[in-house]
Coordinates of N, CA and C in Angstrom, one line a residue:
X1 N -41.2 2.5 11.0 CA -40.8 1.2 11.6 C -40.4 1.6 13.1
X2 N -41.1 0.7 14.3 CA -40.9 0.6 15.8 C -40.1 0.1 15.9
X3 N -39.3 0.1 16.8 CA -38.4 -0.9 17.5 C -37.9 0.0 18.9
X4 N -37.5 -1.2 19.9 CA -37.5 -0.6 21.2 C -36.3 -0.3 21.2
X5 N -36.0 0.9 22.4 CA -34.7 1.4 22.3 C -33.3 0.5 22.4
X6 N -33.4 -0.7 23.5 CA -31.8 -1.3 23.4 C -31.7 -2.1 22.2
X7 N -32.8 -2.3 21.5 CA -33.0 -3.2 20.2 C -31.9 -2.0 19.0
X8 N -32.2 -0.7 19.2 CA -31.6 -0.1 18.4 C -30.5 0.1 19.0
X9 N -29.9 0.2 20.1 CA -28.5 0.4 20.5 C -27.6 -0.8 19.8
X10 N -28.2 -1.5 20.1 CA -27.6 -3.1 19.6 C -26.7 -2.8 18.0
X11 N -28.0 -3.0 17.3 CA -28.1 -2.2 16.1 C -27.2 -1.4 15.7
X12 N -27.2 -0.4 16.0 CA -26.3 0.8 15.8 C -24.5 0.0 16.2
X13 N -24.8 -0.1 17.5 CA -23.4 -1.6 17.8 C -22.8 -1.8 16.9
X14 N -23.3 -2.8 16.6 CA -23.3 -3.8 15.2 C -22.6 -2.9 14.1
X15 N -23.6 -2.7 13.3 CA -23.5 -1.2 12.4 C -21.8 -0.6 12.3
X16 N -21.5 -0.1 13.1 CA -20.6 0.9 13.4 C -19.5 -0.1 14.1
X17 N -19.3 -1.0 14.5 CA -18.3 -2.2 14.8 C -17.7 -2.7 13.4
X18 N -18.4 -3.1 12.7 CA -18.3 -3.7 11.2 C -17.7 -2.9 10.4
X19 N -18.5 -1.5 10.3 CA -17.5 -0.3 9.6 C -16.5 0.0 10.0
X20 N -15.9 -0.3 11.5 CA -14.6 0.2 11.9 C -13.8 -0.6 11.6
X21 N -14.6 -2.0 11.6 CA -13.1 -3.0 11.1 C -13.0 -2.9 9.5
X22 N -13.7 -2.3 9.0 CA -13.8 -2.6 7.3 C -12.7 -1.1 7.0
X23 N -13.2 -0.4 7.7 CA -12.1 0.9 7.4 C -10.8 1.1 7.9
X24 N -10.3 0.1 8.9 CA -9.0 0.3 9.3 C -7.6 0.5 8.4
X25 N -8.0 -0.4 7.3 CA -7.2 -0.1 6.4 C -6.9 0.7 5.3
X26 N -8.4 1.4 5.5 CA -8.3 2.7 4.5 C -7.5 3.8 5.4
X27 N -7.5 3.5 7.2 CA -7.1 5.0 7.7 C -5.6 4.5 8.1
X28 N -5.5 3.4 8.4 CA -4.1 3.2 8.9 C -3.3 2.9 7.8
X29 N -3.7 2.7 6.5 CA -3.1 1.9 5.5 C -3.0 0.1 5.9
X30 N -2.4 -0.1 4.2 CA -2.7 -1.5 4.4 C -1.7 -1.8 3.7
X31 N -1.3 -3.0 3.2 CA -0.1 -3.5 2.8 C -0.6 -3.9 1.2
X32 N 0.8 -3.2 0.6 CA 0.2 -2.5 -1.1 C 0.7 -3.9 -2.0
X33 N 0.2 -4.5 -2.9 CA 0.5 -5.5 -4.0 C 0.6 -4.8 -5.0
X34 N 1.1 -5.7 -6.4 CA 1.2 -4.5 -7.9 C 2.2 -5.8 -8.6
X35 N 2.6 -5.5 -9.6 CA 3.3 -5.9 -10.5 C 4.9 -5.7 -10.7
X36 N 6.1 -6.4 -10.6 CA 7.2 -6.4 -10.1 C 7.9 -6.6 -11.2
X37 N 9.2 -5.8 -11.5 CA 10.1 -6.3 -12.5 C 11.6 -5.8 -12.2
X38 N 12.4 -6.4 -12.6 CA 13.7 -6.2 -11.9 C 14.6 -6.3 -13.3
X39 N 16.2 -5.5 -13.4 CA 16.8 -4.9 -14.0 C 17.1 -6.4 -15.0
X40 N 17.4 -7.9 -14.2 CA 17.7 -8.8 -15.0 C 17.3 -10.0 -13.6
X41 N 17.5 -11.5 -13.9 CA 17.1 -11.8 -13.0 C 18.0 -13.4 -12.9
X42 N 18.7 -13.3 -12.2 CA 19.9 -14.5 -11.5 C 19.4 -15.9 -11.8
X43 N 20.1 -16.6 -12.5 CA 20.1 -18.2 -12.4 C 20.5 -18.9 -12.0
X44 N 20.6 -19.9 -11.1 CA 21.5 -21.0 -10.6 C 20.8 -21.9 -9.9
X45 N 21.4 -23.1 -10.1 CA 21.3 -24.5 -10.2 C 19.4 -24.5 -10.2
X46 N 18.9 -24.2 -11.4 CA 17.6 -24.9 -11.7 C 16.6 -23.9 -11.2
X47 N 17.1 -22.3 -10.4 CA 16.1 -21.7 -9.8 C 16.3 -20.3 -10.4
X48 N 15.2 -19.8 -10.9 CA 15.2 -18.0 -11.5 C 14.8 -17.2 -10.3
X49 N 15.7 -16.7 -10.1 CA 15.4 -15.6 -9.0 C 15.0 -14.2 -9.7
X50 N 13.5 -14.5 -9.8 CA 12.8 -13.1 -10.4 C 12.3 -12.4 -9.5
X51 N 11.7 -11.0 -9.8 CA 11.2 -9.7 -8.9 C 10.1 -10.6 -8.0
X52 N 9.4 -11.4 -8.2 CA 7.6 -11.3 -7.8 C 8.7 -12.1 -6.3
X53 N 9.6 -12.5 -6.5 CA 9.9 -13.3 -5.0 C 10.3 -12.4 -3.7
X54 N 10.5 -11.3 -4.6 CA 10.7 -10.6 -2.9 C 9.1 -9.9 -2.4
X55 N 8.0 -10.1 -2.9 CA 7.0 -10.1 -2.1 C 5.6 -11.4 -2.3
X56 N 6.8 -12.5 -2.6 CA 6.0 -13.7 -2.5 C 5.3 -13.8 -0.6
X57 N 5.7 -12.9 0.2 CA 5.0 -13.4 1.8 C 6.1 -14.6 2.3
X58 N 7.4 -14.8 1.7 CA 8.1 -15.7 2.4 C 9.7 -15.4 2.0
X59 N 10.2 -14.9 3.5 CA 11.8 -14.6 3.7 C 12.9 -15.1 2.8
X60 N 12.4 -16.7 3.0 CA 14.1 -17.6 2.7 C 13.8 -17.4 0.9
X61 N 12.6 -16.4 0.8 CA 12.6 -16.9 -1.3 C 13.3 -15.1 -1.4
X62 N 14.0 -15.1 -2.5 CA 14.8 -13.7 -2.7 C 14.9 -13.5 -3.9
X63 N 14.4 -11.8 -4.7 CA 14.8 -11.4 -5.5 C 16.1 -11.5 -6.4
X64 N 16.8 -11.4 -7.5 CA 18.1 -11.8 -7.1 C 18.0 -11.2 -8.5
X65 N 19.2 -9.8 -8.9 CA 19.3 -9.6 -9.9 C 21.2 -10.4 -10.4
X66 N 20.9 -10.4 -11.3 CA 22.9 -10.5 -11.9 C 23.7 -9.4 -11.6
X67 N 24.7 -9.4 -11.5 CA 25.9 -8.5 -10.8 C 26.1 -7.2 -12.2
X68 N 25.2 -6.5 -12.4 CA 25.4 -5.5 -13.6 C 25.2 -4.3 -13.0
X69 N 25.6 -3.1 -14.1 CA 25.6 -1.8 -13.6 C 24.1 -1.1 -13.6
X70 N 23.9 -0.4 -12.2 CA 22.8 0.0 -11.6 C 21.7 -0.8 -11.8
X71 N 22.0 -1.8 -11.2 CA 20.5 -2.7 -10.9 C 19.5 -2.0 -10.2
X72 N 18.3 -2.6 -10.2 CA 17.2 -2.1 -10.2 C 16.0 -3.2 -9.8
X73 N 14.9 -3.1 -9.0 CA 13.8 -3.2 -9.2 C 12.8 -2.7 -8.8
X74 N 11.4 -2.8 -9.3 CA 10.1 -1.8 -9.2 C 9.2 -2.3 -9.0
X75 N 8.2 -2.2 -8.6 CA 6.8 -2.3 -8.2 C 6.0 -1.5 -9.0
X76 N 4.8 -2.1 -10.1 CA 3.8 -1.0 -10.5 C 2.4 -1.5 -9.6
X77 N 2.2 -0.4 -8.6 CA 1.1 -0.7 -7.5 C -0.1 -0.4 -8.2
X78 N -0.5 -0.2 -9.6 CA -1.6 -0.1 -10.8 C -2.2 0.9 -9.9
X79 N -2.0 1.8 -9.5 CA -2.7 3.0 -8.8 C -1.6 4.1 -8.1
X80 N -2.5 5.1 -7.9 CA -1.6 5.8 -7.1 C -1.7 6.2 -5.4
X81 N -0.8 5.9 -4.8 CA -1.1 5.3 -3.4 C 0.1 6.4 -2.5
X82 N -0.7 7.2 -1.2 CA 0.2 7.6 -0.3 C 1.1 6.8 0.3
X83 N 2.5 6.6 0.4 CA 2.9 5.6 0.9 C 3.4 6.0 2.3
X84 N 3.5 4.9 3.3 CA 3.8 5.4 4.5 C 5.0 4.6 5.2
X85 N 5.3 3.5 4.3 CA 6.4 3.2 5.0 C 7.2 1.7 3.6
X86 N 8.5 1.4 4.1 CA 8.8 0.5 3.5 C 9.7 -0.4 3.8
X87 N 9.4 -1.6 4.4 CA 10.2 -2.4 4.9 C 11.0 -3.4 4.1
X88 N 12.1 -3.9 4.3 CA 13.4 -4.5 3.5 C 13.6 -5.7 4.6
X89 N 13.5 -6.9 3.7 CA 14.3 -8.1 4.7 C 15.6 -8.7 3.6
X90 N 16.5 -9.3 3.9 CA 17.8 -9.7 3.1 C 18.0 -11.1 3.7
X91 N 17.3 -11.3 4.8 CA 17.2 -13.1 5.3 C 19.1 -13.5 5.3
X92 N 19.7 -12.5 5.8 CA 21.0 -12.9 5.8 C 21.9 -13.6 5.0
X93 N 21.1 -13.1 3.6 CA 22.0 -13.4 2.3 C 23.8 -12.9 2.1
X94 N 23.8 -13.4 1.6 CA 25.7 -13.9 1.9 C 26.0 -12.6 1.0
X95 N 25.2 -12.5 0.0 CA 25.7 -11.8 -1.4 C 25.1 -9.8 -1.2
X96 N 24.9 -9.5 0.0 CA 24.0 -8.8 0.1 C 25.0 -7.4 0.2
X97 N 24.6 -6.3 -0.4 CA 25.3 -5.0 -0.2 C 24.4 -4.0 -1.0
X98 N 23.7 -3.7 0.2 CA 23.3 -2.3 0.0 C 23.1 -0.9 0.3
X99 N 24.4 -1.2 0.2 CA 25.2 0.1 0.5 C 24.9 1.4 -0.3
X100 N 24.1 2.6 0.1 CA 23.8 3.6 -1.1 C 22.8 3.1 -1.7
X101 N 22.0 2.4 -1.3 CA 20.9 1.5 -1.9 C 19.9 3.1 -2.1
X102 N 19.2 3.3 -2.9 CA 17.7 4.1 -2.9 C 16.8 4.1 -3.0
X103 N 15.6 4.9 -2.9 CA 14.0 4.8 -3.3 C 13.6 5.4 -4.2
X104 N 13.1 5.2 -5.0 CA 12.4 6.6 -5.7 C 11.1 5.9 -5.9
X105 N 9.5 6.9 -6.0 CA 8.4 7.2 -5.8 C 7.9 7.6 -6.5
X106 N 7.1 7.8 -7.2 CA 6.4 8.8 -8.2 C 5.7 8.3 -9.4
X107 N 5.3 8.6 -10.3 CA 4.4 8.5 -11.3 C 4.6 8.1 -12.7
X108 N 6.1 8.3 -12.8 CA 6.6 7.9 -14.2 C 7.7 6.4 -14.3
X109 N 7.4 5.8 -15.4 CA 8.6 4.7 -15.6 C 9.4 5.1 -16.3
X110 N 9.5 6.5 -16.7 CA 11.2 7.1 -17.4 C 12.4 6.5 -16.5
X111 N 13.2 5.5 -17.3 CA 14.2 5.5 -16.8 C 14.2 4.0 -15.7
X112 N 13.1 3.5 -16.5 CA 12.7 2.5 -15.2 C 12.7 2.7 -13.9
X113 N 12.1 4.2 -13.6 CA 11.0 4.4 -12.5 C 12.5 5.5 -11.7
X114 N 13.7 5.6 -12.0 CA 14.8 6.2 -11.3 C 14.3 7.2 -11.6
X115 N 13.7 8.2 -13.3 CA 13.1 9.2 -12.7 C 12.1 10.0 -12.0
X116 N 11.9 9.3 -10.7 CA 11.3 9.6 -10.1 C 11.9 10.2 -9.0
X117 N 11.6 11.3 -8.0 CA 12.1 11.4 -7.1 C 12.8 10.9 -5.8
X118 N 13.9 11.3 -6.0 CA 14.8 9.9 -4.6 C 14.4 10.2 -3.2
X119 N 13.6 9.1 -2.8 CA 13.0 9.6 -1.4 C 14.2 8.7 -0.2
X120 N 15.5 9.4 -0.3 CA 16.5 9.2 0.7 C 17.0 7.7 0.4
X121 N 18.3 7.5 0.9 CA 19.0 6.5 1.0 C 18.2 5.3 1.8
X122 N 18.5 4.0 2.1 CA 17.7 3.5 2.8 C 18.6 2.2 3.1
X123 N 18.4 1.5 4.6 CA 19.0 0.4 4.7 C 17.8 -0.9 4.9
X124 N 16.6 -0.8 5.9 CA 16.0 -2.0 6.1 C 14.6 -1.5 6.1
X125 N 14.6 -0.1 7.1 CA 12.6 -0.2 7.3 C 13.2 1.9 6.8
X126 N 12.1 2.3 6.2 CA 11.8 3.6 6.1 C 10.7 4.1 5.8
X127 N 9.9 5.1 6.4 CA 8.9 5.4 6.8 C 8.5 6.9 6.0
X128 N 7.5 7.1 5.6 CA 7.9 8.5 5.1 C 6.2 9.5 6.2
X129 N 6.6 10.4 6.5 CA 5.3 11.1 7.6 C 4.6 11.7 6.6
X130 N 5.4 12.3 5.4 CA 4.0 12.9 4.7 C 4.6 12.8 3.5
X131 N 3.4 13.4 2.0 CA 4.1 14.1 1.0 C 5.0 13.1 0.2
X132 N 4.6 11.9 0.3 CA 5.7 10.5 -0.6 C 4.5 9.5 -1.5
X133 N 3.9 9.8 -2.3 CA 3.0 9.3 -3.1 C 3.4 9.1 -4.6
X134 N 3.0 7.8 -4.9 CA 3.1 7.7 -6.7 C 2.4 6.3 -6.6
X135 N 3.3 5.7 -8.1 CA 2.2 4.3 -8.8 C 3.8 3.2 -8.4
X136 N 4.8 4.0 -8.9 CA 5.8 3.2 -9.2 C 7.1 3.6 -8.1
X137 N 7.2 2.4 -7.6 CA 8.4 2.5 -6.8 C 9.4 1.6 -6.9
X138 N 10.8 2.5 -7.3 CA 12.0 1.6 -7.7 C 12.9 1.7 -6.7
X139 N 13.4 0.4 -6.5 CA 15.0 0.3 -5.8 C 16.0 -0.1 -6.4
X140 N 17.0 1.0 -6.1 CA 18.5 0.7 -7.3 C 19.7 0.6 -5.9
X141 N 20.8 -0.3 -7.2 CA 22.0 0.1 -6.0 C 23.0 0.5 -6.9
X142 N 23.4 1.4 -6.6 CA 25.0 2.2 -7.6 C 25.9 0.8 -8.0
X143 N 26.1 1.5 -9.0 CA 28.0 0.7 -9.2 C 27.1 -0.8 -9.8
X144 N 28.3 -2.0 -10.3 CA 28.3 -3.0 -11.0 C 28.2 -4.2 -9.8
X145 N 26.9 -4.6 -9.1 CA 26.5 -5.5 -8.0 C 25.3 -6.2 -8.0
X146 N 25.1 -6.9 -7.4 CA 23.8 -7.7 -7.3 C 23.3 -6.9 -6.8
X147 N 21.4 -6.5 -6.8 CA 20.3 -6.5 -6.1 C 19.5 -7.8 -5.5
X148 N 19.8 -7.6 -4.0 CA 18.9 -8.8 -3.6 C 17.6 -8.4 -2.5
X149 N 16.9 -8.5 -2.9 CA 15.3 -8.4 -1.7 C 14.9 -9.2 -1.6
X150 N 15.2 -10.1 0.0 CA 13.9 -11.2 0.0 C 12.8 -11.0 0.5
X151 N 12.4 -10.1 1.1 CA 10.8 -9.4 1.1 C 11.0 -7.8 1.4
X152 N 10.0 -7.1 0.6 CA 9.6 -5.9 0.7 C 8.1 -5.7 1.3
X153 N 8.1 -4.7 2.1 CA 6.6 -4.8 2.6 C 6.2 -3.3 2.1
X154 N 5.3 -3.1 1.1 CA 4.5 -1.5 1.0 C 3.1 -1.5 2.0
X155 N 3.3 -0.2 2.8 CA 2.2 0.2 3.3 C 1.6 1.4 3.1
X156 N 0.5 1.6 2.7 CA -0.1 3.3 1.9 C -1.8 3.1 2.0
X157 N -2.0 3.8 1.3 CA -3.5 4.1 1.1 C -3.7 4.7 -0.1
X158 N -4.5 4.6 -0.6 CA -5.4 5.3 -2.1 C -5.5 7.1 -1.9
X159 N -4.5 7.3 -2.8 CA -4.3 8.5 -2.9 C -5.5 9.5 -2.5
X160 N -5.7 10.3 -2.0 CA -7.1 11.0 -2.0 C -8.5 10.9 -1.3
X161 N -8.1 9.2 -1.1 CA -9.0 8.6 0.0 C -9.5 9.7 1.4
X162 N -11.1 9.9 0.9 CA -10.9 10.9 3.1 C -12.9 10.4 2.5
X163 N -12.8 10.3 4.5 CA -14.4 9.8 4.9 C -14.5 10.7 5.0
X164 N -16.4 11.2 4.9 CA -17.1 12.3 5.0 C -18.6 12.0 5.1
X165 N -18.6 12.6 6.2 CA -20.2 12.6 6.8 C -21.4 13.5 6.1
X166 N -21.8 13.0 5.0 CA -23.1 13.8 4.5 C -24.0 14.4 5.5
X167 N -24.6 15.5 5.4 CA -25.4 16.0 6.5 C -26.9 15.3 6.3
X168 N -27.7 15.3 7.1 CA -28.7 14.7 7.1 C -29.6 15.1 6.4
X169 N -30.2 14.3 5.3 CA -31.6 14.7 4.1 C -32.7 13.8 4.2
X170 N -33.5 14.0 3.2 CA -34.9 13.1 3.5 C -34.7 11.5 3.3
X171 N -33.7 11.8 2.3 CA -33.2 10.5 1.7 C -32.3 9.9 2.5
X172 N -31.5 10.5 3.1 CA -30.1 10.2 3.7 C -29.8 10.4 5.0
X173 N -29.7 9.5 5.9 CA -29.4 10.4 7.8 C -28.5 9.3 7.7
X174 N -27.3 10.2 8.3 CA -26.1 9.7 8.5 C -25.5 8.9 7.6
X175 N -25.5 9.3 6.2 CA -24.7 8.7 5.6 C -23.4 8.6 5.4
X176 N -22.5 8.0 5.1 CA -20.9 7.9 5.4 C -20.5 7.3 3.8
X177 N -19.7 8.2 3.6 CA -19.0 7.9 2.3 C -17.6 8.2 2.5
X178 N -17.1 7.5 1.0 CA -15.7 7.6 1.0 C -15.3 8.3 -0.5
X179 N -14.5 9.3 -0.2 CA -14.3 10.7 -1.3 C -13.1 9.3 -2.1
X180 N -13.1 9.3 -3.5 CA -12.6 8.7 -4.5 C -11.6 9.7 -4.9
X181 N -9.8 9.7 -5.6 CA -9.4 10.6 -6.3 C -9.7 10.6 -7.5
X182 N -9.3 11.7 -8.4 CA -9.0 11.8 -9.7 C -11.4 12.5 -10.2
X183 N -11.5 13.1 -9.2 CA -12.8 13.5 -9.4 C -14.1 12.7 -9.2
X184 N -13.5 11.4 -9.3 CA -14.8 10.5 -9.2 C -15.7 10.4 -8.1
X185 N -17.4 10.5 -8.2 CA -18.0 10.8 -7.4 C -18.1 9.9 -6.0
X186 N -17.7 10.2 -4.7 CA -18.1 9.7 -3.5 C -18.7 8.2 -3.6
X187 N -18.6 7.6 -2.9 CA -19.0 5.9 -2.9 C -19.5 5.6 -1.8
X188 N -21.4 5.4 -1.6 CA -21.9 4.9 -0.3 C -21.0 4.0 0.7
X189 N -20.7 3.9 1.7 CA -20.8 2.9 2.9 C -21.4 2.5 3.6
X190 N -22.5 3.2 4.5 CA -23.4 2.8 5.0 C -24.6 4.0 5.2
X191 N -25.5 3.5 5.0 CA -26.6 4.3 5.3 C -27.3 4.2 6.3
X192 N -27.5 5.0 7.5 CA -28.5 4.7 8.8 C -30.1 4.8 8.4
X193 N -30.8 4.2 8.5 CA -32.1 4.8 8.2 C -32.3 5.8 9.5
X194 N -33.1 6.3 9.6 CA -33.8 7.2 10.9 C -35.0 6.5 12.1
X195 N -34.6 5.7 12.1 CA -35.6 4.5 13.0 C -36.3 5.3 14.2
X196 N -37.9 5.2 14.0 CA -38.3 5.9 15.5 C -38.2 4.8 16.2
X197 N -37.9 5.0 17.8 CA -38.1 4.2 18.6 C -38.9 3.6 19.5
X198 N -39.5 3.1 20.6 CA -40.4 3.4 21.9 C -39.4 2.7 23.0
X199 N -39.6 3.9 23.9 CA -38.6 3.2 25.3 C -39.0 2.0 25.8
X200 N -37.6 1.4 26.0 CA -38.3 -0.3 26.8 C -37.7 -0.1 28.2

C-alpha cells in the first residue's frame, strides 16, 4: 500500500494522539470504584446513611456509621490496584472526629480488612510514592464514635500494568501492548502496519 508522505505523518498523528489519551489513565492512574460496606449504618428522620454514599460523586451525601466500638469502612476495588493516593472530604459535618483515624491496604478481609497493613494515620488527602497495593481498603476510627465520609476519592492503577514495545516482526512493526498481572498474556493496543511511502 502507497501513500504520500504527509498523508502518513497525519496518520501516524492521529494514531499516537488517541493512544496517548486512552493511556493516561493507565500511567497516571485513575480514579478507583468497587463495592462498599461499612461497620453499621445510621438512621434518621427517613434517611440510611450507608457506605456507597461516601463515593456517590456528591459532598453534602455522607457515609454515616452508629456511634459503636471501632467503626469501620471498606472498599472491595474487585481487583488488585497500586494505590497512589487517597483523598477524604467531611463537608463540615458537625459529628466529625477523626482523630487517629487509619488506612489499611492489602489483600485480605480478615478482620474486616483491619488485617491488613496500616498504611499510617490519616486526616484528609494521603498519598502513598510507592509499595501500597491491595483489593481491599479499610478506614477505622479507635474508641466508641461515629465514622463519617462524605466522599473518598481512590486513585491507582492495575497492579502490574507496564507498556511494552514488541520489537519489530513480519507480522508485527511497532506493536504496543499492555503486560496484564497475575501471568496473563500481553493485550494488543495498536498495531502500525509498515506502510511504504512516495515523497510528495
Amino acid at each position: 500500500m502507497i501513500f504520500g508522505a504527509s498523508l502518513v505523518r497525519r496518520m501516524m498523528m492521529m494514531v499516537w494522539t488517541v493512544l496517548f489519551t486512552s493511556l493516561m489513565s493507565l500511567i497516571s492512574g485513575e480514579s478507583l470504584r468497587g463495592e462498599t460496606r461499612q461497620s453499621s449504618n445510621y438512621y434518621s428522620t427517613g434517611t440510611l446513611y450507608s457506605s456507597h454514599r461516601a463515593m456517590d460523586g456528591d459532598r453534602s451525601t455522607c457515609a454515616h456509621t452508629m456511634k459503636l466500638l471501632n467503626s469501620w469502612w471498606r472498599i472491595d476495588l474487585l481487583g488488585v490496584y497500586d494505590i497512589s493516593s487517597i483523598t477524604f472530604s467531611y463537608s463540615g459535618h458537625p459529628h466529625v472526629d477523626m482523630t487517629d483515624g487509619r488506612i489499611h491496604v492489602g489483600n485480605s478481609r480478615k478482620n474486616n480488612g483491619t488485617a491488613n497493613p496500616l498504611n499510617e494515620n490519616y486526616m484528609s488527602l494521603h498519598s502513598f510514592d510507592s509499595g501500597v497495593s491491595g483489593r481491599y481498603i479499610t478506614i477505622t476510627v479507635p474508641g466508641t464514635r461515629f465514622l463519617i465520609l462524605c466522599e473518598v476519592n481512590i486513585t491507582g492503577t492495575v497492579k502490574g500494568n507496564r507498556l511494552m514495545m514488541k520489537k519489530p516482526t513480519k507480522q508485527c512493526w511497532k506493536c504496543l501492548f499492555i503486560r496484564l498481572p497475575h501471568g496473563q498474556p500481553p493485550v494488543l493496543l495498536v498495531r502500525l502496519p509498515k506502510y511504504k511511502y512516495i515523497a510528495s
